[in-house]
mmCIF file of C-alpha atoms in Angstrom:
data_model
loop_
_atom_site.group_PDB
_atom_site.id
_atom_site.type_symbol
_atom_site.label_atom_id
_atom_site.label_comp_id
_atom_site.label_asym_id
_atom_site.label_seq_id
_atom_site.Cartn_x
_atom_site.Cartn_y
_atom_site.Cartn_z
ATOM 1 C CA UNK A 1 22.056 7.740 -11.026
ATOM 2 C CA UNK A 2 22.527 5.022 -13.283
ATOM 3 C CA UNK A 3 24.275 6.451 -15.780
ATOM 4 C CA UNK A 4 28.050 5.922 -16.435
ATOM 5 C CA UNK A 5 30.602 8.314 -17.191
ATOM 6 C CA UNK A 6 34.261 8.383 -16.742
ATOM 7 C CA UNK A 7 35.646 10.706 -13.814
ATOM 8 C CA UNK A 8 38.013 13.275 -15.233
ATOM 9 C CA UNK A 9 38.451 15.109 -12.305
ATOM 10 C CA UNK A 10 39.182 13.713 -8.257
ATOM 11 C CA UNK A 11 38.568 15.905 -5.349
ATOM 12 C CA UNK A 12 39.089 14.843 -2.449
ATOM 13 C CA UNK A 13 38.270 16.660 0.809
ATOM 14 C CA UNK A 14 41.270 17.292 3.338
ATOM 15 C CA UNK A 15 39.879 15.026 7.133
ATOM 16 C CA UNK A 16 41.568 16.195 10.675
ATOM 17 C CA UNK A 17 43.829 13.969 12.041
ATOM 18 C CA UNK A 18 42.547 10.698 14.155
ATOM 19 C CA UNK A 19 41.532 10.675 17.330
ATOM 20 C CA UNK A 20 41.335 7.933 19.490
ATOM 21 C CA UNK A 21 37.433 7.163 19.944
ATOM 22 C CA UNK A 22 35.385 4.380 20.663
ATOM 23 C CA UNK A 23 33.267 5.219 17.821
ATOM 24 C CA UNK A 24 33.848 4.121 14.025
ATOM 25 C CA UNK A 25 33.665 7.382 11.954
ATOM 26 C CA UNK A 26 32.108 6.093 8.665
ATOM 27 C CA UNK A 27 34.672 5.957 5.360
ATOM 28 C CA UNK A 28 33.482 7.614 2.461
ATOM 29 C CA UNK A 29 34.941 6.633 -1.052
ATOM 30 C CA UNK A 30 36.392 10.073 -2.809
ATOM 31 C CA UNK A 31 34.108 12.494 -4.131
ATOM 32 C CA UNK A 32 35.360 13.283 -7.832
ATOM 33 C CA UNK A 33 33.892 15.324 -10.605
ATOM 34 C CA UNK A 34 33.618 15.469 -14.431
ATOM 35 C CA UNK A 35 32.063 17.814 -17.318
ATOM 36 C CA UNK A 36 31.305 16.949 -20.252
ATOM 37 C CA UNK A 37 29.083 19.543 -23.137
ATOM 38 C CA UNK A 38 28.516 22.194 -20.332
ATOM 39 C CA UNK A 39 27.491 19.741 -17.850
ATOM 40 C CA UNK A 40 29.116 19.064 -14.591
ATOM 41 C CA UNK A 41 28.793 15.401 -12.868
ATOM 42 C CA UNK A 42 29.522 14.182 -9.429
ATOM 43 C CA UNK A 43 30.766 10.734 -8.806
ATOM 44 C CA UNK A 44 31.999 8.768 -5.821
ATOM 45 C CA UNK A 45 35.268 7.858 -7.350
ATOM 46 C CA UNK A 46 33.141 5.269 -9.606
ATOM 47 C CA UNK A 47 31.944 5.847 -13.397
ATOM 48 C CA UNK A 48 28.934 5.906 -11.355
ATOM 49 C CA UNK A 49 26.992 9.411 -11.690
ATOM 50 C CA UNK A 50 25.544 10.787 -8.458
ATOM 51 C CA UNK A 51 23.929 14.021 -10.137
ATOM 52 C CA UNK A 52 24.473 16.458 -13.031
ATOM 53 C CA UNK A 53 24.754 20.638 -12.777
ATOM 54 C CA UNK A 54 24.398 22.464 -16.586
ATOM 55 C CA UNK A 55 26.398 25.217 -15.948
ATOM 56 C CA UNK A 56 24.836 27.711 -17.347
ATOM 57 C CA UNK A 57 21.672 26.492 -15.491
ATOM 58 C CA UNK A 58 22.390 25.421 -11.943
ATOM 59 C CA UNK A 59 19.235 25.398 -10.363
ATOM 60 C CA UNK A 60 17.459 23.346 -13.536
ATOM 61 C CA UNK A 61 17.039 20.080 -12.545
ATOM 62 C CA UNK A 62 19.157 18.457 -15.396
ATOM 63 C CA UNK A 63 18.238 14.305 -15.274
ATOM 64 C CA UNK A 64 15.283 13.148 -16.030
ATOM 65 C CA UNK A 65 14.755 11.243 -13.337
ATOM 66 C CA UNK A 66 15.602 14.454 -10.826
ATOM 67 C CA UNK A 67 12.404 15.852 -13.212
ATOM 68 C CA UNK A 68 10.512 12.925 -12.100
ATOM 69 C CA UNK A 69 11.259 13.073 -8.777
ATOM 70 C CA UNK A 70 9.155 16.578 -8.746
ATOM 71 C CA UNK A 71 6.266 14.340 -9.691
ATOM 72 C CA UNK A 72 4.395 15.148 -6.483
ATOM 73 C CA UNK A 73 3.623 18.604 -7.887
ATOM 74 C CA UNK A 74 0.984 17.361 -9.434
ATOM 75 C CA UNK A 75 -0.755 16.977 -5.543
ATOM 76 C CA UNK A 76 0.934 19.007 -4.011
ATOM 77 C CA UNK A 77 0.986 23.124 -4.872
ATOM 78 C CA UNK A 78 2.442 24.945 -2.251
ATOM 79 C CA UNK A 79 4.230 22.805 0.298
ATOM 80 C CA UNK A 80 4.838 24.114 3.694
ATOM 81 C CA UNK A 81 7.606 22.026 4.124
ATOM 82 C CA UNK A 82 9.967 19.441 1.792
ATOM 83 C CA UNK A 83 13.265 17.504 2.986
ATOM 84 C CA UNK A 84 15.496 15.726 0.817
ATOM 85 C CA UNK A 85 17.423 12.232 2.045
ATOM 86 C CA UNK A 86 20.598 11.964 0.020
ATOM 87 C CA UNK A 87 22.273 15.759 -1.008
ATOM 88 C CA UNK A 88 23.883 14.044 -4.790
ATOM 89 C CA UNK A 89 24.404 17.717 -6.608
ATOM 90 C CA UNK A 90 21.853 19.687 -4.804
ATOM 91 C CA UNK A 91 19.545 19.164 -7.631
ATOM 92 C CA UNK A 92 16.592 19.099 -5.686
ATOM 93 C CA UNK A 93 17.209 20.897 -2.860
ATOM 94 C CA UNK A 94 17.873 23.938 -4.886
ATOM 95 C CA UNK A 95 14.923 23.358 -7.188
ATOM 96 C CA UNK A 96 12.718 23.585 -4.333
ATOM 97 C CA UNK A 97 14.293 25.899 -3.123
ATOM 98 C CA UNK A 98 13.604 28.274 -6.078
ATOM 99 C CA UNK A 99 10.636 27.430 -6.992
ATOM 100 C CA UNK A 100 8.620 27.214 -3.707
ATOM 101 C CA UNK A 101 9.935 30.651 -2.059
ATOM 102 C CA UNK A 102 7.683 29.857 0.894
ATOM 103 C CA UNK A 103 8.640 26.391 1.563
ATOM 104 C CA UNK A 104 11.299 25.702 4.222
ATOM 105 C CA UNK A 105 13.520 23.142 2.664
ATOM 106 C CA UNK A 106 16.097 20.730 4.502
ATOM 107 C CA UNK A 107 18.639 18.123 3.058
ATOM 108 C CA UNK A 108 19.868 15.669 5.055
ATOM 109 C CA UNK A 109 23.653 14.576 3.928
ATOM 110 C CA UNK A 110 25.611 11.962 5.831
ATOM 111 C CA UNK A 111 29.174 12.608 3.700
ATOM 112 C CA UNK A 112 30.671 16.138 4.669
ATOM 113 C CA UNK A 113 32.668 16.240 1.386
ATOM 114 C CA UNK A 114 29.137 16.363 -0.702
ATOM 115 C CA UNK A 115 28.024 18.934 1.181
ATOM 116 C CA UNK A 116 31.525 20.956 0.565
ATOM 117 C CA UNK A 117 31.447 19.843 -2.986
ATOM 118 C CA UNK A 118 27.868 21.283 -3.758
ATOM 119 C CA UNK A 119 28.606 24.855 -2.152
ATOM 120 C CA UNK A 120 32.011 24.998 -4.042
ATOM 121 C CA UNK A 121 31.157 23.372 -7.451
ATOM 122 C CA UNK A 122 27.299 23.338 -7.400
ATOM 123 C CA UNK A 123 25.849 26.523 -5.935
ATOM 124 C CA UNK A 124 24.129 25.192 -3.268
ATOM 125 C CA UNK A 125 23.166 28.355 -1.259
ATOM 126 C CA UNK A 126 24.550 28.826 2.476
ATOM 127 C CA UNK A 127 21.616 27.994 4.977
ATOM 128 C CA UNK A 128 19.033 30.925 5.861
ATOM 129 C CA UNK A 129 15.809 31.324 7.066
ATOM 130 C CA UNK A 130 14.344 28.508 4.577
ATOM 131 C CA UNK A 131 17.275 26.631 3.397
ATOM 132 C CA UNK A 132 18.683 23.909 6.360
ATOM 133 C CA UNK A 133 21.746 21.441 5.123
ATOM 134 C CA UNK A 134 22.487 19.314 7.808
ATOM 135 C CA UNK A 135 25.020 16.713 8.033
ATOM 136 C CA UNK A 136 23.418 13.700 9.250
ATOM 137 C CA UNK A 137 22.350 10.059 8.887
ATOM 138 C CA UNK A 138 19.056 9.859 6.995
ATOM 139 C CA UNK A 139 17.834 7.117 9.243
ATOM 140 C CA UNK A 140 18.129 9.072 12.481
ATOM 141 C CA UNK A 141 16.610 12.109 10.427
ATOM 142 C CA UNK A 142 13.286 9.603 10.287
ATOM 143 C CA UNK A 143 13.644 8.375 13.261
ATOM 144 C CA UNK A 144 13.807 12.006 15.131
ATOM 145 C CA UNK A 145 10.076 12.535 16.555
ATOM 146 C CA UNK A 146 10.790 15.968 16.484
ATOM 147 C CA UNK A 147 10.025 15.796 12.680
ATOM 148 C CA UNK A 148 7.281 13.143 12.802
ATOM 149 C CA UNK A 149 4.421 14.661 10.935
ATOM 150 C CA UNK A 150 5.902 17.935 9.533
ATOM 151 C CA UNK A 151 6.674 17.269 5.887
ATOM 152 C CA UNK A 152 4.685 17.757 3.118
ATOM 153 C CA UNK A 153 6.981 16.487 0.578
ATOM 154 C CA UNK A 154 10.388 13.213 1.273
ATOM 155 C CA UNK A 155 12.284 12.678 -1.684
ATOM 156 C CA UNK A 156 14.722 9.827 -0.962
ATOM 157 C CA UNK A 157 17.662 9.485 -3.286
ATOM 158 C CA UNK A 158 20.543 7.739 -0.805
ATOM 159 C CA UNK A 159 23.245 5.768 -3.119
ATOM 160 C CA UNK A 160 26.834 4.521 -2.031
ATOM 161 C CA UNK A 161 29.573 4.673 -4.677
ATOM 162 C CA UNK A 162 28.941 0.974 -6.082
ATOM 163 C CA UNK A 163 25.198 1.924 -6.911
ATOM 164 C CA UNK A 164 23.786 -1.257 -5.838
ATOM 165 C CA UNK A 165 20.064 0.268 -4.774
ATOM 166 C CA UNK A 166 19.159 2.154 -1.792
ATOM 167 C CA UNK A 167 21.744 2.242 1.461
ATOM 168 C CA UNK A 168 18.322 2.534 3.604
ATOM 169 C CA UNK A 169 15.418 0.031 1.921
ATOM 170 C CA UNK A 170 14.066 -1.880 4.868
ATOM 171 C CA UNK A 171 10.299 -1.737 5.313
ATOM 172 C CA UNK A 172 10.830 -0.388 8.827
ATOM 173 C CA UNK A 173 12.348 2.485 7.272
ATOM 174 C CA UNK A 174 9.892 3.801 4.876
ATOM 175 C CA UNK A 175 7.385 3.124 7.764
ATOM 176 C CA UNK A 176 9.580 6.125 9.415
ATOM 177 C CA UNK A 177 9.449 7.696 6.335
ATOM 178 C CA UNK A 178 5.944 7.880 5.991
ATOM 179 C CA UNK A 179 5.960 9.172 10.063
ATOM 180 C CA UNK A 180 7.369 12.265 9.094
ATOM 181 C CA UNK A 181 4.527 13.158 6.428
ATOM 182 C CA UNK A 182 2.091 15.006 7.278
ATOM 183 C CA UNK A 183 -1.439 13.321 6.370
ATOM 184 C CA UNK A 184 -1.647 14.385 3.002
ATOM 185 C CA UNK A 185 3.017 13.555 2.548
ATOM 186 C CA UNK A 186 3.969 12.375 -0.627
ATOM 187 C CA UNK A 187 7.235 10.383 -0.930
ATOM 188 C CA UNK A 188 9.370 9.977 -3.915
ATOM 189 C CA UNK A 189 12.090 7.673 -4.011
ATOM 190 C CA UNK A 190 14.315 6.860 -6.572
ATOM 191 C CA UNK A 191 14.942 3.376 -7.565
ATOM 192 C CA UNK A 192 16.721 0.801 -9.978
ATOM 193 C CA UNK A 193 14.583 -0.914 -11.859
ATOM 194 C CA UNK A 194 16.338 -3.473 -13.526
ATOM 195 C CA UNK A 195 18.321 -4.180 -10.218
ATOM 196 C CA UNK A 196 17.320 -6.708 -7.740
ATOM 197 C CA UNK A 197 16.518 -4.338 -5.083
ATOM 198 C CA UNK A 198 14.251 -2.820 -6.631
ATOM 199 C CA UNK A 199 11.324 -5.705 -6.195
ATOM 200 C CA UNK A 200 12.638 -5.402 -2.247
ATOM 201 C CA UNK A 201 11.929 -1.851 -1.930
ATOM 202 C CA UNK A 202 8.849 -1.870 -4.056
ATOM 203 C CA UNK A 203 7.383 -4.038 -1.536
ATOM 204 C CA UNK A 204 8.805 -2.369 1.377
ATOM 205 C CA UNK A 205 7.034 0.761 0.395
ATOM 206 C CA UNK A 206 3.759 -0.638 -0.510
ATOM 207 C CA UNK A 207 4.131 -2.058 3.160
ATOM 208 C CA UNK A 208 4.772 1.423 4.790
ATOM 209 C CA UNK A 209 2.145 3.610 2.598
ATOM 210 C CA UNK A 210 -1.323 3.213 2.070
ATOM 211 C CA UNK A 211 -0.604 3.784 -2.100
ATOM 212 C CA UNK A 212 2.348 3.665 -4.533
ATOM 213 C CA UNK A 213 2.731 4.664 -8.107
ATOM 214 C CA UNK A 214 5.740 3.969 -10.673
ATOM 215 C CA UNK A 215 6.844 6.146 -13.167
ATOM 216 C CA UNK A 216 8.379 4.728 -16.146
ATOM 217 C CA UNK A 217 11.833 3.891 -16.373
ATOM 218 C CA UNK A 218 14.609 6.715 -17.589
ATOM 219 C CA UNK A 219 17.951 6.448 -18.285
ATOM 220 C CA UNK A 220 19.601 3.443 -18.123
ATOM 221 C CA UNK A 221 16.497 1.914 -15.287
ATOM 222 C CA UNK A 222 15.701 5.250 -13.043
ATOM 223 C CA UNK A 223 12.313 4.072 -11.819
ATOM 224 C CA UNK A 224 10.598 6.766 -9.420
ATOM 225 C CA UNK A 225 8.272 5.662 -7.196
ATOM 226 C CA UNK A 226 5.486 7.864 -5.790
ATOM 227 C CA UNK A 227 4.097 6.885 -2.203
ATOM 228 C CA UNK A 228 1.218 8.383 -0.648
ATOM 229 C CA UNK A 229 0.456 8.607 3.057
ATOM 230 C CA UNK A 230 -3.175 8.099 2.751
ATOM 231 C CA UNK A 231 -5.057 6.232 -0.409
ATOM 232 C CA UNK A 232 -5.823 9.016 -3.117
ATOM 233 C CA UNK A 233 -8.436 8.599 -6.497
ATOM 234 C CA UNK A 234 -6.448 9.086 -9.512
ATOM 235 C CA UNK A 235 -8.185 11.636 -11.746
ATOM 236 C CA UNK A 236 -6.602 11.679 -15.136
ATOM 237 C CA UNK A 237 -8.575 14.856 -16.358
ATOM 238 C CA UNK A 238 -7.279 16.985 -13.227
ATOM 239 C CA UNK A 239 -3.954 15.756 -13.494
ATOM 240 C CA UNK A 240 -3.457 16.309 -16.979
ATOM 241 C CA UNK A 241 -4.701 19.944 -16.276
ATOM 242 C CA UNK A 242 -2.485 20.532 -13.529
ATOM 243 C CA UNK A 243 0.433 19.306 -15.505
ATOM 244 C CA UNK A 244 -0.338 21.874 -18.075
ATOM 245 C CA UNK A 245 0.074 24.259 -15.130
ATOM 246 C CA UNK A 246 3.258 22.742 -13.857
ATOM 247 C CA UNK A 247 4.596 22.817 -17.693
ATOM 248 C CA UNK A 248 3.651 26.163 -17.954
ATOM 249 C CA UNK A 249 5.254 27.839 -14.931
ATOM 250 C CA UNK A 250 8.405 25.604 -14.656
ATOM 251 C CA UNK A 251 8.791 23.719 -18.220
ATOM 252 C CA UNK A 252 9.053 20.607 -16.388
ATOM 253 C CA UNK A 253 7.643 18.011 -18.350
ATOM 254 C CA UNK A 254 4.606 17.211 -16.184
ATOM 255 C CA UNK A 255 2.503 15.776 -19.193
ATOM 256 C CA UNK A 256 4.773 12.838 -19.577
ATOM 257 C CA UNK A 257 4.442 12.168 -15.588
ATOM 258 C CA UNK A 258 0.623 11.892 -16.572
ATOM 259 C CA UNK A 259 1.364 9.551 -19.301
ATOM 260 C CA UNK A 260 3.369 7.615 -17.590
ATOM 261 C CA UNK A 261 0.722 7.264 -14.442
ATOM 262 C CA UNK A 262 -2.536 6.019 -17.223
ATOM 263 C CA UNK A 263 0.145 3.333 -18.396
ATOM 264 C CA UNK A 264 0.183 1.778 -15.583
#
């Protein structure tokens, strides 16, 4: 997220014609593309990047902060269900996807154009049985009782175009946030952590969940938080163990997630 590169590329999707309605439709700044050394970007019309494809690897999770935000593997080993707040490239909702064929997987995306984008330039799959895309505000996603206590897994990534933090950081809704996890939910979120808002939604998490852990900071101040729906005892020895599992079925690299945790 926080890493600059120049857009090369503009796309811009094609809108119907106005209607008169008493309800704003929400404006969405352009959704343009670049590629640079076999890697494909997406932007918001900004130098801003919103997530990163290698092309020759599209389901590979190619930032290290998407890497981190798989960091509730090392709890979690075979989620019944994981939903992802904020589409970006499809990073994670395709990683999930693959990796955990029995998990039923759902991305919530409030821009249609992203979700356009990512089937046409980032091979997002169509919807099935397992895969649900829907086009929708992340806050009424929370908010839906429907889906109160049914996730195993929230990873929150929601950024505008100017990349000032989180669109959605208010303690209330992380408190919906952690009303959707079941009672052993994990939440990751990612975060700016050289930005003032990240001290904001660092306390507004630690608010809503009963723990939080920080991973270190990536790129140019990724921080990924980890939130947990009920208090958990950190043991170093299992974790380092089951990131030698993770590592060895997935080459993510788990044993720096460890690290990163005894730092802190």
């Amino acid at each position: 997220m926080l890493i600059k590169r120049k857009s090369i590329e503009q796309v811009e999707s094609s809108r119907p014609a106005s209607k008169p309605t008493p309800v704003r439709k929400p404006k969405y700044a352009p959704v343009t593309l670049s590629e640079q050394d076999g890697v494909r970007y997406l932007h918001f019309g900004t130098e801003w990047v919103q997530g990163a494809m290698r092309i020759r690897k599209p389901n590979w999770p190619e930032l290290e902060y998407a890497q981190q935000m798989m960091a509730w593997m090392l709890w979690q080993q075979q989620p019944a269900r994981i939903a992802q707040l904020g589409l970006g490239t499809a990073t994670l909702t395709k990683y999930c996807y693959v990796t955990f064929p029995e998990a039923a997987v759902t991305a919530v995306e409030l821009n249609p154009s992203v979700i356009a984008i990512c089937a046409s330039m980032f091979k997002l799959p169509d919807n099935d049985a397992r895969l649900n895309v829907v086009e929708m505000d992340a806050l009424d996603y929370v908010n839906d009782e429907a889906n109160a206590g049914t996730l195993d897994v929230l990873q929150v990534d929601l950024y505008d175009a100017t990349a000032r933090g989180p669109v959605l950081d208010s303690a209330e809704f992380y408190q919906s946030c952690n009303a959707c996890l079941t009672d052993d939910g994990i939440m990751t979120v990612n975060l700016f952590g050289d930005h003032p808002s990240y001290a904001r939604n660092i306390k507004a998490i630690k608010f809503a969940f009963e723990q939080v852990i920080c991973l270190p900071q990536v790129h140019d101040g990724n921080v990924v938080a980890i939130a947990f729906k009920r208090q958990r005892a950190i043991d170093l020895a299992a974790l380092a163990e089951r990131a030698a599992q993770i590592t060895a079925s997935t080459k993510l690299p788990a044993k720096t997630w460890v690290k990163g945790i005894a730092a802190k």
